[in-house]
Each structure stands twice: as structure tokens, then as C-alpha cells.
mmCIF file with all atom_site columns, C-alpha atoms in Angstrom:
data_model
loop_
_atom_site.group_PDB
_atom_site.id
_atom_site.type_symbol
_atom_site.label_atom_id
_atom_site.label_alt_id
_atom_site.label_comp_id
_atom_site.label_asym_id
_atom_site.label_entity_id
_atom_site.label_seq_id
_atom_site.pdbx_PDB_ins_code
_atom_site.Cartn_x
_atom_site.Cartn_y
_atom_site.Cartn_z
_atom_site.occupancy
_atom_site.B_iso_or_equiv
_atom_site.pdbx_formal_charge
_atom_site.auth_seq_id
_atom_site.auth_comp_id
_atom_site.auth_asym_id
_atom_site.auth_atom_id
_atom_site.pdbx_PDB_model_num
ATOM 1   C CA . UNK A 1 1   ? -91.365 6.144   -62.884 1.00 52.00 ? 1   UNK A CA 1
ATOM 2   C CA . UNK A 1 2   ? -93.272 9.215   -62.015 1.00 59.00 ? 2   UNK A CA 1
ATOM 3   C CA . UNK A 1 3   ? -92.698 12.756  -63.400 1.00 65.00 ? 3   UNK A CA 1
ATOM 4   C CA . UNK A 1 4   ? -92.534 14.166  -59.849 1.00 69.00 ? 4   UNK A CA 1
ATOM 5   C CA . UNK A 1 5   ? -89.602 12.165  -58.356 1.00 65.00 ? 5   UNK A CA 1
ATOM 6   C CA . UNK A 1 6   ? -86.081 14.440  -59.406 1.00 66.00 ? 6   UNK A CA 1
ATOM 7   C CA . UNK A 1 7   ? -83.793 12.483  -60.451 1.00 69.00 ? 7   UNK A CA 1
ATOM 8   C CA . UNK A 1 8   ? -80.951 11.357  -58.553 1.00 68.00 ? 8   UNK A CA 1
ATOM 9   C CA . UNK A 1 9   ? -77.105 13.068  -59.208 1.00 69.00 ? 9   UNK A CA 1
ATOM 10  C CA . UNK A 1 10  ? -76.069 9.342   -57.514 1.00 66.00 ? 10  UNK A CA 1
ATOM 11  C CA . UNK A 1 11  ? -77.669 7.435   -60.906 1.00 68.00 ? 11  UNK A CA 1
ATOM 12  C CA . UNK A 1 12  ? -75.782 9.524   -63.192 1.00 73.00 ? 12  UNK A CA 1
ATOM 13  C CA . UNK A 1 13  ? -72.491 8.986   -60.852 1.00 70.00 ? 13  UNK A CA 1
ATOM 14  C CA . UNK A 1 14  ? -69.085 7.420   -62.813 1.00 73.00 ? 14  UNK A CA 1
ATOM 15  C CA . UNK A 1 15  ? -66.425 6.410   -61.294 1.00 67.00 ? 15  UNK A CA 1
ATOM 16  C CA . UNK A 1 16  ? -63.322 8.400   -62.727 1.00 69.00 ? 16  UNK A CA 1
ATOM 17  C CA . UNK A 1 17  ? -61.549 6.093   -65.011 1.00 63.00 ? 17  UNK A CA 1
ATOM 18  C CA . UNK A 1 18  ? -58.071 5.024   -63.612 1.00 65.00 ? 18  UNK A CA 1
ATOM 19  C CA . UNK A 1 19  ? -55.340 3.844   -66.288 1.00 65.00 ? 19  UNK A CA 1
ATOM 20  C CA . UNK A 1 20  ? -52.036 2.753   -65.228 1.00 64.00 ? 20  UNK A CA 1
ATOM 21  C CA . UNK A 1 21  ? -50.913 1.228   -68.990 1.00 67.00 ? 21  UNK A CA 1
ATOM 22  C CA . UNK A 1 22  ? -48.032 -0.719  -67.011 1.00 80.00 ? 22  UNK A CA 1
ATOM 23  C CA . UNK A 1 23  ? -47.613 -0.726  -63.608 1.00 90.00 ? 23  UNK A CA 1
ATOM 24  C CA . UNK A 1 24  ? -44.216 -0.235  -61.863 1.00 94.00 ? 24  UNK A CA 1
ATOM 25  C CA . UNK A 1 25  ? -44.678 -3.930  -60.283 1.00 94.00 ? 25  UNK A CA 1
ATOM 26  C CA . UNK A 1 26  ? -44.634 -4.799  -63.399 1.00 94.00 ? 26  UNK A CA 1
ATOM 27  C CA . UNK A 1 27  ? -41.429 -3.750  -64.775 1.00 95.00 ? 27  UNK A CA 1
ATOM 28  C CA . UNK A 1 28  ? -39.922 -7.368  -64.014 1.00 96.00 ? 28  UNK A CA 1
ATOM 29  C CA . UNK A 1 29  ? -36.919 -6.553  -66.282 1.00 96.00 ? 29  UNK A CA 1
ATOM 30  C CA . UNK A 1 30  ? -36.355 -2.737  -64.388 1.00 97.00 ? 30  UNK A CA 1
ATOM 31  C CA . UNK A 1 31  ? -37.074 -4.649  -61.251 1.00 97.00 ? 31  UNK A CA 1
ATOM 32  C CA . UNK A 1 32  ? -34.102 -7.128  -61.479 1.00 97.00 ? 32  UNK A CA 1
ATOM 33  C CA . UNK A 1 33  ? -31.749 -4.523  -63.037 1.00 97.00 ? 33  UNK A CA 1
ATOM 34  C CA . UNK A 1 34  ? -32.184 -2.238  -60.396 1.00 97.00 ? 34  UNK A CA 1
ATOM 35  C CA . UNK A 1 35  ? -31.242 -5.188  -57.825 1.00 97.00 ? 35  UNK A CA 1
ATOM 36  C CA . UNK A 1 36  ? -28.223 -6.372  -59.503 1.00 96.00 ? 36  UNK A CA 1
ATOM 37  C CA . UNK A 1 37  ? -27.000 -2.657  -60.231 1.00 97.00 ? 37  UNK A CA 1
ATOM 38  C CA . UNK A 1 38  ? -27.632 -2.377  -55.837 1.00 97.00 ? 38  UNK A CA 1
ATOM 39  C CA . UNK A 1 39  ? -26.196 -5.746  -55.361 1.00 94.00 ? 39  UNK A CA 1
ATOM 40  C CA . UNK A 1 40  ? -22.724 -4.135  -56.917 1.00 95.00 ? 40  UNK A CA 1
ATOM 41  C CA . UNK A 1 41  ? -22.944 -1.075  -55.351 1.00 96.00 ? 41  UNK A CA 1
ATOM 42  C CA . UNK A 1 42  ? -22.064 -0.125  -51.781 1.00 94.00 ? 42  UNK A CA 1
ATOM 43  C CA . UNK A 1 43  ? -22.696 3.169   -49.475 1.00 95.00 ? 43  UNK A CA 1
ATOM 44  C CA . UNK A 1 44  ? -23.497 6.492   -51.010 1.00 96.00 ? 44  UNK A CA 1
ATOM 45  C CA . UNK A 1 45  ? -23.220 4.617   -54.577 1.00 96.00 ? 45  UNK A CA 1
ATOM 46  C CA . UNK A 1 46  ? -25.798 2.665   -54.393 1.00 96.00 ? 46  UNK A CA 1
ATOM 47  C CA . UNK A 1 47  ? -28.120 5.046   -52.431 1.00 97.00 ? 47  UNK A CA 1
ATOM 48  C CA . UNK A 1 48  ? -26.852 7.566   -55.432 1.00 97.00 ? 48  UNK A CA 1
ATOM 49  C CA . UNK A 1 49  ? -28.268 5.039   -58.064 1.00 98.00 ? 49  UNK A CA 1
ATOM 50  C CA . UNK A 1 50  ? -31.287 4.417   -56.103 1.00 97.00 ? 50  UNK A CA 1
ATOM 51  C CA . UNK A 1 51  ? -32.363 7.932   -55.823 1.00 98.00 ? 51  UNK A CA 1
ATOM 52  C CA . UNK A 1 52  ? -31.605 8.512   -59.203 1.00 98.00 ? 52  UNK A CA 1
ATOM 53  C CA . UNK A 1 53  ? -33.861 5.669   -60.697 1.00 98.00 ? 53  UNK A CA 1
ATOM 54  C CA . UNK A 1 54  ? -36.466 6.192   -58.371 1.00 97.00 ? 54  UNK A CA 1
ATOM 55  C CA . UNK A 1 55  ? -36.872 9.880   -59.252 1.00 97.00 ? 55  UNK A CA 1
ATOM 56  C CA . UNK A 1 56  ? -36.866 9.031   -63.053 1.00 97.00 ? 56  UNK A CA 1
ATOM 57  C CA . UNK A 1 57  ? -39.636 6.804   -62.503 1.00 96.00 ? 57  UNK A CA 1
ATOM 58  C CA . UNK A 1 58  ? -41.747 9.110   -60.394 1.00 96.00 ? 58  UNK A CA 1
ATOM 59  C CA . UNK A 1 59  ? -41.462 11.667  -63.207 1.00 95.00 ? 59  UNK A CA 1
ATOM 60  C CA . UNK A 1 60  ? -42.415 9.429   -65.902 1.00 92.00 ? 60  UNK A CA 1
ATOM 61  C CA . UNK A 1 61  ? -45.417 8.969   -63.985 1.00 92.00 ? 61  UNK A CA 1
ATOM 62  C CA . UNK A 1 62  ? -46.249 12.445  -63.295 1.00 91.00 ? 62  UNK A CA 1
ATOM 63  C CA . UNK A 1 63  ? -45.630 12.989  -67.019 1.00 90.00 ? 63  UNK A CA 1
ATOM 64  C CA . UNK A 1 64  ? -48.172 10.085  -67.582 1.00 86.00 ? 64  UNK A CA 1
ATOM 65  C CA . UNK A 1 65  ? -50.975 11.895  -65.869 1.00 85.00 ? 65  UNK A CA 1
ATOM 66  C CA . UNK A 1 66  ? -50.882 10.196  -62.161 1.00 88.00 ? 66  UNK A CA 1
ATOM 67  C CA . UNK A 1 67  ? -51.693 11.977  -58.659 1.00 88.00 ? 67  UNK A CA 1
ATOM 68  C CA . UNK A 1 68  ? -49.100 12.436  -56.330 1.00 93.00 ? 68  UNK A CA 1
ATOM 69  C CA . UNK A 1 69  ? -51.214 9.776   -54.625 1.00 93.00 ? 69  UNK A CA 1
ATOM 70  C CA . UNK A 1 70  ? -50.841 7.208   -56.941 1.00 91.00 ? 70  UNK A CA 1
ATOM 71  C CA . UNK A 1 71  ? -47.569 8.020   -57.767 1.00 93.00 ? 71  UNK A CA 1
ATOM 72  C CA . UNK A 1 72  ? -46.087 7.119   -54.038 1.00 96.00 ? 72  UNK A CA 1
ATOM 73  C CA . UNK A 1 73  ? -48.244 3.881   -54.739 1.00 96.00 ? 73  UNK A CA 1
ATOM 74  C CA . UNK A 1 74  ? -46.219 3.180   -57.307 1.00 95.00 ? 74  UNK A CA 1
ATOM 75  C CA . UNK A 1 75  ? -43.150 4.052   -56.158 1.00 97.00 ? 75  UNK A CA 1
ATOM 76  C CA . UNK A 1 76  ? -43.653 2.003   -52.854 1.00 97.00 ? 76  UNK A CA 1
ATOM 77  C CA . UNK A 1 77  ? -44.687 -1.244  -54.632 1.00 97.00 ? 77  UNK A CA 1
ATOM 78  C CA . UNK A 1 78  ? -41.936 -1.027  -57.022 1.00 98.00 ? 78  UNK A CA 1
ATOM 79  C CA . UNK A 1 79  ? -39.483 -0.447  -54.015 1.00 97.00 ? 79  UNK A CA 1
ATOM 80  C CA . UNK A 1 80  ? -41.405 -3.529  -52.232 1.00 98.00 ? 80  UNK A CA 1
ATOM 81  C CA . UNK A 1 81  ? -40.604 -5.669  -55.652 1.00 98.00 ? 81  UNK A CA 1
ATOM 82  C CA . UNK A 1 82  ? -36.765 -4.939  -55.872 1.00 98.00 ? 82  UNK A CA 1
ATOM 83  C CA . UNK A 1 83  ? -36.414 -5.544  -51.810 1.00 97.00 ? 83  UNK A CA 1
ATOM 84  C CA . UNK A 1 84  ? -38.182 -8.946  -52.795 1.00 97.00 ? 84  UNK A CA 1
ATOM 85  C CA . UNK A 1 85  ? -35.659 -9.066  -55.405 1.00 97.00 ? 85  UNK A CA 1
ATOM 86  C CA . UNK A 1 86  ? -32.658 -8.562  -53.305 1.00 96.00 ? 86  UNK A CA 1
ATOM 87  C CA . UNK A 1 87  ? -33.882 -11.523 -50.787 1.00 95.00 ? 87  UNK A CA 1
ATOM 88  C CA . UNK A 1 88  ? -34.652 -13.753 -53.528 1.00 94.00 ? 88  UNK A CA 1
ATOM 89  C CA . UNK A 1 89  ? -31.484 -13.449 -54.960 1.00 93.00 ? 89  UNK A CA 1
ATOM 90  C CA . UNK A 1 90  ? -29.503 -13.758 -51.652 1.00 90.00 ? 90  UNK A CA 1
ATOM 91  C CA . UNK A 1 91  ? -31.003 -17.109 -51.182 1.00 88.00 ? 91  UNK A CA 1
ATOM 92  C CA . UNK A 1 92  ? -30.890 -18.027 -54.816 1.00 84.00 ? 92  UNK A CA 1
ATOM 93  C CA . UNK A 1 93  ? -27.105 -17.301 -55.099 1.00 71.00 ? 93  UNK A CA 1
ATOM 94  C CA . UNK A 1 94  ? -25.571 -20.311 -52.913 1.00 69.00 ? 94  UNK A CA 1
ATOM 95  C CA . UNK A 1 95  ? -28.106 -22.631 -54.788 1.00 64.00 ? 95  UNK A CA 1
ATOM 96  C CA . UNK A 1 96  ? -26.385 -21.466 -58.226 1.00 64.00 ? 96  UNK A CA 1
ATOM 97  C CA . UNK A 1 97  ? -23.029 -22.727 -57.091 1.00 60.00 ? 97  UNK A CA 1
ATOM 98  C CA . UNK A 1 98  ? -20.685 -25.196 -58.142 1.00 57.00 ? 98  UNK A CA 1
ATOM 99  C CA . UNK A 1 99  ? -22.079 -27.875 -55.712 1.00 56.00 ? 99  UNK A CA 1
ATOM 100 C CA . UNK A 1 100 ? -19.221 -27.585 -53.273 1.00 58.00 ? 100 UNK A CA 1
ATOM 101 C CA . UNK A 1 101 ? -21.065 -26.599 -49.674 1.00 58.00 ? 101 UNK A CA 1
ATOM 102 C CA . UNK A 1 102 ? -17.899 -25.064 -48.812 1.00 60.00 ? 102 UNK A CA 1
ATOM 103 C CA . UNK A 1 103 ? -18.718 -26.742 -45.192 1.00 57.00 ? 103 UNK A CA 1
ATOM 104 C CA . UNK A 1 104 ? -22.369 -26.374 -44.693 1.00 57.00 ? 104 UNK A CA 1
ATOM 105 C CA . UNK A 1 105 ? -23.673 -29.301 -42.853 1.00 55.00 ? 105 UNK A CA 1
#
């Protein structure tokens, strides 16, 4: 390389290093909690509960280090995951019963 070319900021560029030690979407166990806990709950109870686990998680993630950004991220998929949840165990439920089709064709 010649001694008259400067030298590039770009070639000493790094990416900022991004650690999420365990994403939200993750959480299977906090994901199927938080459905059963909505499943039983109704109204202003269950958007009580809702609010109330969604805030703790946002602020263990601030405490973590995460942008505001990332945070919402996190916060959407996880709401994404227990929605998923919800539908999977709507459909799963009249598979679980007793066998009687209680007049399904």
C-alpha cells in the first residue's frame, strides 16, 4: 500500500455489538403463563394484568441496557408470541376433550 493514500475511517468501522442474553420470544414458559393468566381473566382484569406484565418486562430491559428502540421490539414480538398463544390454545382446547363432539358433525 502506499504511504500517500490516508487511510480510510470505513476500514476501521465496527459494528456496535448487540446482546440480547434472552430474548422476550423466548420466554416460552412467561409466554404461556401470561396466556393462561388472560385466558381467566375478563375486562379491565385482564387488561390490568397485561399492562402490568408488560411494563415489568420493558423495565427489565431498560435496566439491561436496551434502546427504547429495541425495547418496543421486544415488547411487540413477545405480545405477537402470547396472541399466538391464545389461538393455539383455542384450537388446542376442544382437541384435549373427553372425545364426546358434543354434536359436531
Amino acid at each position: 500500500m502506499r504511504d500517500d493514500v490516508p487511510e480510510l475511517p470505513l476500514f476501521r468501522w465496527e459494528p456496535p455489538c448487540k446482546i440480547i442474553a434472552f430474548p422476550l420470544i423466548n420466554r416460552v414458559g412467561k409466554i404461556r403463563r401470561c396466556a393462561e393468566v388472560l385466558e381467566s381473566k375478563k375486562g379491565r382484569d385482564a387488561d390490568g394484568y397485561w399492562r402490568h406484565q408488560i411494563r415489568l418486562l420493558a423495565e427489565q430491559l431498560w435496566r439491561s441496557g436496551c434502546e427504547e428502540a429495541e425495547v418496543r421490539q421486544q415488547i411487540h414480538e413477545f405480545q405477537q408470541a402470547v396472541q399466538n398463544e391464545l389461538v393455539r390454545r383455542t384450537f388446542e382446547a376442544p382437541a384435549k376433550g373427553n372425545g364426546n363432539p358434543q354434536g359436531a358433525a
